[in-house]
Coordinates of C-alpha atoms and ligand atoms in Angstrom, one line a residue:
M1 CA 244.7 182.7 83.6
L2 CA 241.8 180.7 82.4
D3 CA 241.5 177.0 83.3
I4 CA 240.2 175.9 79.9
V5 CA 239.8 177.6 76.6
I6 CA 237.9 175.9 73.8
R7 CA 238.9 177.3 70.5
N8 CA 237.3 177.2 67.0
A9 CA 233.9 176.3 68.4
R10 CA 230.5 176.2 66.6
I11 CA 228.6 177.6 69.7
V12 CA 225.1 176.3 70.1
D13 CA 224.3 178.1 73.4
G14 CA 221.1 176.4 74.4
S15 CA 218.8 179.4 73.8
G16 CA 217.8 178.2 70.4
M17 CA 219.4 181.1 68.6
P18 CA 221.5 180.3 65.5
A19 CA 225.0 178.8 66.1
F20 CA 227.9 181.2 66.0
H21 CA 231.7 180.6 65.8
G22 CA 234.1 181.6 68.5
D23 CA 236.0 180.6 71.6
V24 CA 234.7 179.6 75.1
G25 CA 236.7 180.4 78.2
I26 CA 236.3 178.6 81.5
E27 CA 237.5 179.7 85.0
N28 CA 236.8 178.4 88.5
G29 CA 234.0 176.1 87.2
K30 CA 232.2 179.0 85.5
L31 CA 231.9 180.2 81.9
R32 CA 234.0 183.4 81.7
R33 CA 233.6 184.2 78.0
V34 CA 231.4 182.7 75.3
G35 CA 232.2 183.8 71.7
G36 CA 234.8 186.1 70.2
Q37 CA 238.4 185.2 70.1
L38 CA 240.2 184.7 73.4
S39 CA 243.8 185.8 73.6
E40 CA 244.1 185.1 77.4
P41 CA 246.4 182.2 78.3
A42 CA 244.8 179.0 79.6
R43 CA 246.0 176.0 81.5
Q44 CA 244.3 173.7 79.0
Q45 CA 243.4 174.3 75.4
I46 CA 240.9 172.3 73.5
D47 CA 240.5 172.7 69.7
A48 CA 236.9 172.0 68.9
G49 CA 237.8 171.9 65.2
G50 CA 234.6 173.6 64.2
R51 CA 232.4 171.0 66.0
V52 CA 229.5 172.0 68.2
V53 CA 230.1 173.3 71.7
A54 CA 226.8 173.2 73.7
P55 CA 225.6 173.2 77.3
G56 CA 225.8 169.8 78.9
F57 CA 222.6 167.8 78.5
I58 CA 220.1 167.5 81.4
D59 CA 218.3 164.2 81.9
P60 CA 215.2 164.8 84.0
H61 CA 214.0 161.3 84.4
T62 CA 216.5 158.8 85.8
H63 CA 216.7 156.1 88.5
F64 CA 220.4 156.4 89.3
D65 CA 219.6 156.6 93.1
A66 CA 221.6 153.4 93.9
Q67 CA 224.0 153.4 91.0
L68 CA 225.5 156.8 91.9
L69 CA 226.6 155.3 95.2
W70 CA 228.8 152.7 93.4
D71 CA 229.3 154.5 90.1
G72 CA 229.5 158.3 90.6
Q73 CA 230.0 158.7 86.8
A74 CA 226.6 157.2 86.1
R75 CA 228.1 155.3 83.2
P76 CA 227.5 155.4 80.4
A77 CA 225.2 158.5 80.6
L78 CA 228.0 160.9 81.1
E79 CA 229.8 159.9 77.9
H80 CA 226.6 160.7 75.9
G81 CA 227.0 164.3 77.1
V82 CA 224.7 164.2 80.1
T83 CA 226.0 166.5 82.8
T84 CA 223.0 166.8 85.2
V85 CA 220.6 164.1 86.2
V86 CA 217.3 164.1 88.2
H87 CA 216.7 160.9 90.1
G88 CA 214.1 159.9 92.7
N89 CA 211.4 159.7 90.0
C90 CA 208.2 157.7 90.0
S91 CA 207.5 157.9 93.8
L92 CA 210.8 156.1 94.6
S93 CA 213.8 157.5 96.3
L94 CA 216.3 156.0 98.7
A95 CA 215.7 158.8 101.2
P96 CA 214.2 159.7 103.6
L97 CA 214.2 156.1 104.7
R98 CA 214.3 154.5 108.2
A99 CA 216.8 151.6 108.5
E100 CA 213.9 149.1 109.1
H101 CA 212.3 150.1 105.8
R102 CA 215.3 149.4 103.6
P103 CA 214.5 145.8 102.6
K104 CA 210.9 146.8 101.8
L105 CA 212.0 149.8 99.6
V106 CA 214.7 147.9 97.9
R107 CA 212.3 145.1 96.9
M108 CA 209.8 147.8 95.6
F109 CA 212.6 149.5 93.7
Q110 CA 213.7 146.2 92.1
Q111 CA 210.2 145.3 91.1
I112 CA 209.3 148.6 89.5
E113 CA 212.6 149.6 88.0
E114 CA 213.8 146.1 87.2
M115 CA 217.1 146.3 89.0
P116 CA 218.9 143.2 90.2
D117 CA 220.1 142.4 93.7
A118 CA 223.6 143.3 92.7
A119 CA 222.6 147.0 92.3
F120 CA 221.8 147.2 96.0
D121 CA 223.2 144.2 98.1
G122 CA 226.6 145.0 99.3
A123 CA 227.2 147.5 96.5
F124 CA 227.2 150.4 98.8
E125 CA 227.1 151.4 102.5
W126 CA 223.7 152.5 103.9
S127 CA 224.9 155.6 105.8
W128 CA 221.8 157.7 105.9
E129 CA 218.2 157.9 107.0
S130 CA 217.4 161.5 106.2
F131 CA 217.4 163.1 102.8
G132 CA 220.2 165.4 103.8
D133 CA 222.4 162.5 104.8
Y134 CA 221.7 160.8 101.5
M135 CA 222.8 163.9 99.7
N136 CA 225.9 163.9 101.9
A137 CA 226.6 160.3 100.9
L138 CA 226.7 161.5 97.2
R139 CA 228.9 164.6 97.8
G140 CA 232.4 164.2 96.6
R141 CA 231.5 161.0 94.8
V142 CA 229.7 162.2 91.7
A143 CA 231.2 163.3 88.3
L144 CA 227.9 164.9 87.1
N145 CA 225.4 167.2 88.8
V146 CA 222.6 165.4 90.6
A147 CA 219.2 167.0 91.6
P148 CA 217.2 164.3 93.3
L149 CA 213.4 164.2 93.9
A150 CA 212.0 163.0 97.2
G151 CA 209.7 160.0 96.6
H152 CA 206.1 160.0 97.9
S153 CA 206.3 156.3 98.8
P154 CA 209.2 156.6 101.2
L155 CA 207.6 159.7 102.8
R156 CA 204.6 157.6 103.5
L157 CA 206.6 154.6 104.8
W158 CA 208.5 156.9 107.1
V159 CA 205.3 158.4 108.6
M160 CA 202.9 155.5 108.5
G161 CA 205.1 152.3 108.5
E162 CA 203.2 149.3 107.2
D163 CA 199.9 151.2 107.1
A164 CA 201.4 153.2 104.1
Q165 CA 200.1 150.4 101.9
K166 CA 196.8 149.9 103.7
R167 CA 194.9 153.2 104.0
A168 CA 194.5 156.9 103.6
A169 CA 196.5 159.1 106.0
T170 CA 195.0 160.9 109.0
P171 CA 195.3 164.7 109.1
D172 CA 198.1 164.3 111.7
E173 CA 200.0 161.9 109.3
I174 CA 199.5 164.3 106.4
G175 CA 201.0 167.1 108.6
A176 CA 204.0 164.9 109.4
M177 CA 204.5 164.2 105.7
Q178 CA 204.4 167.9 105.0
D179 CA 207.1 168.5 107.6
L180 CA 209.2 165.7 106.3
L181 CA 208.9 167.0 102.7
R182 CA 209.9 170.4 103.9
E183 CA 213.0 168.8 105.5
C184 CA 213.8 167.2 102.1
L185 CA 213.4 170.4 100.2
D186 CA 215.5 172.3 102.7
A187 CA 218.2 169.7 102.1
G188 CA 218.0 170.4 98.4
A189 CA 215.4 168.0 96.9
I190 CA 214.3 169.4 93.6
G191 CA 210.7 168.3 94.1
L192 CA 208.4 165.4 94.9
S193 CA 207.6 162.3 92.8
T194 CA 204.5 160.2 93.0
S195 CA 202.9 157.4 91.1
F196 CA 199.3 156.4 90.3
V197 CA 200.2 153.0 88.7
D198 CA 203.1 151.1 90.1
V199 CA 203.0 147.9 92.2
D200 CA 205.4 146.4 94.6
E201 CA 207.1 143.0 94.6
N202 CA 203.8 141.4 95.6
L203 CA 202.0 143.2 92.8
F204 CA 200.4 145.3 95.5
P205 CA 199.9 149.1 94.9
V206 CA 202.9 151.2 96.1
P207 CA 202.3 153.5 99.1
S208 CA 201.7 156.6 97.0
R209 CA 198.6 155.0 95.5
F210 CA 196.9 155.0 98.8
A211 CA 197.0 158.7 99.1
H212 CA 193.6 160.5 98.9
F213 CA 193.5 163.8 97.2
E214 CA 193.8 165.8 100.4
E215 CA 197.2 164.3 100.9
L216 CA 198.6 165.1 97.5
D217 CA 197.0 168.6 97.8
A218 CA 198.8 169.1 101.1
L219 CA 202.1 168.0 99.7
A220 CA 201.7 170.2 96.6
A221 CA 201.1 173.1 99.0
V222 CA 204.5 172.5 100.5
L223 CA 206.0 172.3 97.0
G224 CA 204.4 175.7 96.5
E225 CA 206.3 177.2 99.4
Y226 CA 209.5 176.3 97.5
G227 CA 208.2 176.6 93.9
R228 CA 209.3 173.0 93.3
M229 CA 208.4 170.3 90.8
L230 CA 205.7 167.6 91.2
Q231 CA 206.6 164.5 89.0
V232 CA 203.9 162.0 88.4
V233 CA 203.3 158.6 86.7
P234 CA 199.7 158.8 85.5
E235 CA 197.5 155.9 84.3
F236 CA 199.2 156.1 80.9
Y237 CA 197.5 153.1 79.4
N238 CA 194.2 154.9 79.4
T239 CA 193.8 158.2 77.6
D240 CA 190.7 159.3 79.5
I241 CA 192.2 158.8 82.9
T242 CA 195.4 160.5 81.8
L243 CA 193.3 163.5 80.7
A244 CA 191.8 163.6 84.2
R245 CA 195.3 163.6 85.7
V246 CA 196.3 166.4 83.4
D247 CA 193.4 168.4 84.8
Q248 CA 194.3 167.5 88.3
L249 CA 197.9 168.5 87.9
A250 CA 196.8 171.7 86.3
E251 CA 194.7 172.6 89.3
L252 CA 197.6 171.9 91.7
S253 CA 200.0 173.9 89.4
L254 CA 197.6 176.9 89.4
Q255 CA 196.7 176.8 93.0
Y256 CA 200.3 176.4 94.4
G257 CA 202.3 178.0 91.5
V258 CA 204.3 174.8 91.0
P259 CA 205.5 173.1 87.8
T260 CA 204.3 169.5 87.2
T261 CA 205.5 166.9 84.8
F262 CA 204.2 163.4 83.9
S263 CA 205.5 160.4 81.9
P264 CA 205.3 158.1 80.1
L265 CA 203.5 159.5 77.1
F266 CA 204.3 157.7 73.9
D267 CA 202.9 157.1 70.4
S268 CA 201.3 153.7 69.9
A269 CA 199.3 152.0 67.3
I270 CA 197.1 150.6 70.1
F271 CA 195.9 154.2 70.9
P272 CA 196.7 156.2 67.8
D273 CA 195.0 159.4 69.1
N274 CA 196.4 159.2 72.6
V275 CA 199.2 161.7 72.2
S276 CA 197.2 164.2 70.2
R277 CA 194.3 164.1 72.8
V278 CA 196.7 164.5 75.7
L279 CA 198.6 167.4 74.0
D280 CA 195.4 169.2 73.2
R281 CA 194.4 169.1 76.9
V282 CA 197.9 170.1 78.0
G283 CA 197.6 173.1 75.6
E284 CA 194.3 174.1 77.1
Q285 CA 195.8 174.0 80.6
F286 CA 198.9 175.9 79.6
A287 CA 196.6 178.6 78.1
R288 CA 195.1 178.9 81.6
G289 CA 198.5 179.5 83.0
A290 CA 199.1 176.0 84.4
R291 CA 202.4 174.1 83.9
V292 CA 201.8 170.5 83.1
W293 CA 204.8 169.2 81.2
P294 CA 204.4 165.9 79.4
Q295 CA 207.7 164.1 79.2
V296 CA 208.3 162.3 76.0
Q297 CA 211.1 159.9 75.2
T298 CA 213.0 159.9 71.9
R299 CA 213.6 156.2 71.5
P300 CA 211.2 153.5 70.3
I301 CA 210.1 151.0 72.9
D302 CA 212.0 147.7 72.6
I303 CA 212.0 145.2 75.4
S304 CA 214.4 142.3 75.8
F305 CA 213.9 139.5 78.4
N306 CA 214.6 136.0 79.3
L307 CA 212.7 133.8 81.6
D308 CA 215.5 133.9 84.2
V309 CA 214.3 137.2 85.6
P310 CA 210.7 138.5 85.9
S311 CA 210.2 141.1 83.2
L312 CA 207.6 143.8 83.1
Y313 CA 206.8 142.3 79.7
F314 CA 204.6 139.8 81.6
I315 CA 202.9 142.2 83.9
A316 CA 199.5 141.5 82.1
L317 CA 200.0 137.7 82.5
P318 CA 199.7 137.1 86.2
L319 CA 200.4 133.3 86.1
W320 CA 203.6 133.9 84.0
Y321 CA 204.6 136.7 86.3
M322 CA 204.1 134.5 89.4
V323 CA 206.1 131.6 88.0
L324 CA 208.9 133.9 86.7
R325 CA 209.3 135.3 90.2
M326 CA 210.1 131.8 91.7
P327 CA 213.6 130.8 92.7
R328 CA 215.5 129.4 89.7
E329 CA 215.3 125.7 90.4
Q330 CA 211.7 125.8 91.4
K331 CA 211.0 127.8 88.3
L332 CA 212.7 125.4 86.0
A333 CA 210.7 122.6 87.5
Q334 CA 207.4 124.4 87.1
L335 CA 208.1 125.3 83.5
A336 CA 208.5 121.7 82.7
E337 CA 205.6 120.5 84.9
P338 CA 202.7 119.5 82.6
G339 CA 199.9 121.2 84.6
T340 CA 201.7 124.5 85.0
R341 CA 203.0 124.4 81.5
R342 CA 199.4 123.9 80.2
G343 CA 198.2 126.8 82.4
L344 CA 200.9 129.1 81.1
I345 CA 200.2 128.3 77.4
D346 CA 196.4 128.8 77.9
A347 CA 197.0 132.1 79.6
A348 CA 199.3 133.3 76.7
E349 CA 197.2 131.8 73.9
P350 CA 193.6 132.1 75.0
G351 CA 191.3 130.2 72.6
G352 CA 194.2 129.3 70.4
D353 CA 195.2 132.9 69.8
V354 CA 198.9 132.6 69.2
S355 CA 199.5 136.3 68.3
R356 CA 201.1 137.3 71.6
F357 CA 204.5 135.7 71.3
R358 CA 204.6 135.0 67.6
G359 CA 206.6 138.2 66.6
L360 CA 209.2 137.9 69.3
R361 CA 212.7 137.4 68.0
V362 CA 215.4 135.3 69.6
R363 CA 218.1 137.8 70.5
D364 CA 220.7 135.5 72.0
S365 CA 220.8 131.8 72.4
R366 CA 223.1 128.8 73.1
D367 CA 222.0 127.7 69.6
P368 CA 223.3 130.4 67.3
S369 CA 221.1 129.2 64.4
L370 CA 218.1 130.5 66.3
I371 CA 219.3 134.0 66.7
G372 CA 217.2 136.5 64.7
K373 CA 214.4 134.0 64.1
T374 CA 210.9 134.8 65.4
L375 CA 209.1 132.5 67.8
G376 CA 206.5 132.1 65.1
E377 CA 209.1 130.6 62.7
I378 CA 210.6 128.4 65.3
A379 CA 207.2 127.2 66.4
E380 CA 206.3 126.2 62.9
D381 CA 209.6 124.3 62.4
R382 CA 208.9 122.4 65.7
G383 CA 205.2 121.9 65.1
V384 CA 204.2 123.6 68.4
S385 CA 202.7 127.0 69.3
P386 CA 204.8 130.1 70.0
A387 CA 204.2 129.9 73.7
E388 CA 205.2 126.3 73.8
A389 CA 208.3 127.1 71.8
M390 CA 209.3 129.8 74.3
L391 CA 208.8 127.4 77.2
D392 CA 210.6 124.5 75.5
L393 CA 213.6 126.6 74.4
S394 CA 213.9 128.2 77.8
V395 CA 214.0 124.8 79.6
E396 CA 216.3 123.2 77.0
Q397 CA 218.7 126.1 77.3
D398 CA 218.6 126.4 81.1
L399 CA 216.9 129.8 80.7
A400 CA 219.9 131.2 78.7
I401 CA 217.9 132.3 75.7
W402 CA 216.9 135.9 75.2
F403 CA 213.9 137.3 73.4
L404 CA 213.4 140.8 71.9
S405 CA 210.0 142.5 71.5
A406 CA 210.9 145.3 69.1
N407 CA 208.9 148.4 68.3
M408 CA 206.3 148.1 70.9
G409 CA 205.5 151.7 70.3
H410 CA 206.9 155.1 69.6
E411 CA 208.8 153.8 66.6
D412 CA 207.5 155.9 63.7
P413 CA 209.8 159.0 63.3
A414 CA 207.1 160.7 61.1
R415 CA 204.8 160.6 64.1
V416 CA 207.3 161.0 66.9
G417 CA 209.3 163.9 65.3
P418 CA 206.6 166.5 65.4
I419 CA 205.7 165.5 69.0
L420 CA 209.3 166.1 70.1
A421 CA 209.4 169.4 68.3
N422 CA 206.2 170.6 70.1
D423 CA 206.8 173.5 72.5
L424 CA 204.6 171.9 75.1
V425 CA 206.6 168.7 75.1
H426 CA 209.4 168.2 77.6
V427 CA 212.0 165.9 76.0
G428 CA 213.1 163.3 78.5
A429 CA 211.8 160.2 80.1
S430 CA 215.0 158.2 79.5
D431 CA 214.5 156.1 82.7
A432 CA 218.3 155.8 82.7
G433 CA 219.6 153.4 85.4
A434 CA 216.3 151.4 85.4
H435 CA 215.0 148.4 83.5
I436 CA 218.7 147.6 82.9
Q437 CA 218.0 144.0 81.8
S438 CA 215.2 145.0 79.5
F439 CA 216.7 147.8 77.4
A440 CA 219.5 150.4 77.3
T441 CA 218.1 153.9 77.6
Y442 CA 221.5 155.6 77.3
G443 CA 222.0 157.7 74.2
D444 CA 218.4 159.0 73.9
T445 CA 220.1 162.4 73.3
G446 CA 222.3 161.1 70.5
Y447 CA 219.2 159.5 69.0
L448 CA 217.4 162.8 69.1
F449 CA 220.2 164.3 66.9
S450 CA 220.7 161.3 64.6
R451 CA 217.0 160.5 63.9
F452 CA 215.1 163.8 64.3
V453 CA 217.7 166.4 63.4
R454 CA 219.9 164.8 60.7
Q455 CA 217.5 162.2 59.2
G456 CA 214.0 163.6 59.7
H457 CA 214.7 167.4 60.0
H458 CA 212.0 167.6 62.6
L459 CA 214.1 169.9 64.7
S460 CA 217.0 172.2 63.9
L461 CA 220.3 171.5 65.6
E462 CA 219.7 174.6 67.8
H463 CA 216.2 173.6 68.7
A464 CA 217.2 170.0 69.7
V465 CA 220.0 171.4 71.9
R466 CA 217.6 173.8 73.5
K467 CA 215.1 171.0 74.2
I468 CA 217.6 169.1 76.4
T469 CA 219.4 172.0 78.0
A470 CA 217.8 175.4 78.5
D471 CA 214.2 174.2 78.3
T472 CA 214.9 171.5 80.9
A473 CA 216.7 173.9 83.2
Q474 CA 213.8 176.3 83.0
I475 CA 211.1 173.7 83.4
W476 CA 212.8 172.4 86.6
G477 CA 214.0 175.7 87.9
I478 CA 217.7 175.0 87.7
P479 CA 219.0 178.5 87.6
D480 CA 222.6 178.4 86.4
R481 CA 222.7 175.6 83.9
G482 CA 221.4 174.9 80.4
L483 CA 222.9 177.9 78.7
L484 CA 226.4 178.9 77.6
R485 CA 226.5 182.4 79.1
A486 CA 229.2 184.1 81.0
G487 CA 228.7 183.5 84.7
M488 CA 226.8 180.2 84.3
A489 CA 228.2 176.9 85.4
A490 CA 230.7 175.4 82.9
D491 CA 228.8 172.3 81.9
V492 CA 229.8 171.8 78.3
V493 CA 229.6 169.1 75.7
I494 CA 231.6 169.1 72.5
F495 CA 230.2 166.9 69.7
D496 CA 230.2 166.3 66.0
P497 CA 226.6 167.2 64.8
E498 CA 227.1 164.9 61.8
A499 CA 228.1 161.9 63.9
I500 CA 226.4 162.1 67.3
D501 CA 224.3 159.0 67.9
R502 CA 223.6 156.2 70.2
G503 CA 225.5 153.0 69.7
E504 CA 224.1 149.4 69.4
E505 CA 222.4 148.0 72.5
L506 CA 225.0 145.6 74.0
P507 CA 225.0 143.4 77.1
A508 CA 227.6 144.4 79.6
R509 CA 228.8 142.8 82.8
D510 CA 229.9 145.9 84.6
M511 CA 227.5 145.8 87.6
P512 CA 228.7 145.1 91.1
E513 CA 229.2 141.3 91.3
G514 CA 229.4 141.1 87.5
G515 CA 225.7 141.5 87.1
M516 CA 224.4 142.0 83.5
R517 CA 222.8 145.1 82.1
Y518 CA 222.3 146.6 78.6
V519 CA 224.3 149.6 77.7
R520 CA 225.0 151.7 74.6
D521 CA 228.2 153.5 73.7
A522 CA 228.2 157.1 72.4
S523 CA 229.4 158.1 69.1
G524 CA 230.2 161.6 67.9
V525 CA 230.7 163.0 71.4
D526 CA 234.3 164.4 71.9
T527 CA 234.5 166.0 75.4
V528 CA 232.2 166.3 78.4
I529 CA 233.0 169.1 80.9
V530 CA 231.3 169.4 84.3
N531 CA 231.7 172.5 86.4
G532 CA 234.9 173.4 84.4
E533 CA 236.5 170.0 84.7
V534 CA 236.9 167.4 81.9
A535 CA 234.9 164.4 83.1
W536 CA 235.1 162.3 80.0
S537 CA 236.7 162.5 76.5
D538 CA 236.6 160.3 73.5
K539 CA 240.4 160.1 73.5
G540 CA 241.1 159.8 77.2
G541 CA 237.9 158.1 78.5
Y542 CA 236.6 158.8 82.0
T543 CA 238.8 161.0 84.2
D544 CA 239.2 160.9 88.0
A545 CA 237.4 164.2 88.4
R546 CA 234.4 164.3 90.6
P547 CA 233.2 167.8 89.9
G548 CA 229.4 167.1 90.2
V549 CA 227.3 169.4 92.4
V550 CA 224.7 167.7 94.5
A551 CA 221.4 169.6 94.5
N552 CA 222.6 172.8 93.1
A553 CA 219.0 173.9 92.4
Ligands
ZN601 ZN1 210.7 156.2 86.1

């Protein structure tokens, strides 16, 4: 007897080949039959009604490290059809981590990924130091499959302590890091993540940035023993340095036989030839046999913020950044203090250049008449500059006014569509679970179908499915997922190809302690099955099932 049979399916199997009609049979967490008509009895029947049945989507760039400990369903990623996530990206993971380094790592995590205290403090029990014990803490708790990376920064902290942010490692320390990375990989880590750009809570470079080339080379050699991924955040704001990183990753890939991936890479009017130059270089390196996968997101870059929490929006304005990091009362006092106020305005509008904040829109406000207006319009009404208007409104409204910087890049479908369709481009970089008070990354997959399949016709339905299933599994070396084939894991999403989309970005108070984050609902997704169990359905919502496999790779 089968566990589940899905009848009347339009099967898009992840390989990219044309859809075909038939049934899908599931037994013991595996796909038993794909296609044809199944007459065998089944405990549960699902009528797909001609909608698409596809492999579950794989999200290769998330920061669910902490959230999975208090929300094993990684809401709302799962209801968008995501059945496997990679976390531990960008040099940051919660293991391996000695107890004494927890506060330091949490502050770093909060700074880089913009996660509030509520995501860490008291939200879960720290029961691990080793990578294996962190994996054990996730086992039995997760509704989707998780394949975490080990972060370079915690590896360094473990071996070097405070010196991790002071200097290069000695040969002995590099050897100790290699052993520690082996331990992580033995416990099921899917690879190593590192960063060349991030800063900690004091705006000091993160530990991974103090590594000399010998150290990264030695760690890549260990990845080579396992054939595992190296994930990197390059200096994405400078095309020439990014090209140098592509070359460096290519050498490591060739020398040690490992895949590498880097992000972000996005289209921007500031550097119009950035993506094409990087993709040309990536193409040259692939032609040499290297694997250097640029990860590209589907969604435009929109950032929301208020002055209550320090946002990455201000990272290029040190004085603003410093004031926004102050405790609330002190901050309110400083924002109203004439000297500080003058300094902030001069920093934002050097020489009377008011362009920086003029286009920002009020997203939410105690005064509803302001919602939707730009700071430029409000400033004109008030006879002040946009920066003054931002400060005045924030103080008047006790910081309860939100601003939206829309379309900061990657917003032109005519330019982004061909990038996503490129065979050398790895579609991903959702950053799900991070930057939760700046934007909602959930539904990047729905957006791929709505914007680039239905509207723009940049990818066929089958191509788009392949990009976020079989291609991802192949790039990361996840052997039994990403395709609908008999014997493979039964990760399945049923969706309406005419309706799948991301919903509006909405504030939600579903964090521990009622903390706020932005989320998006899914539309057009009917059922999400993980390892043969229904984990979410449009009709029934989230189930109690926790079928996720931890580090299956
Ligand atoms: Zn990241």
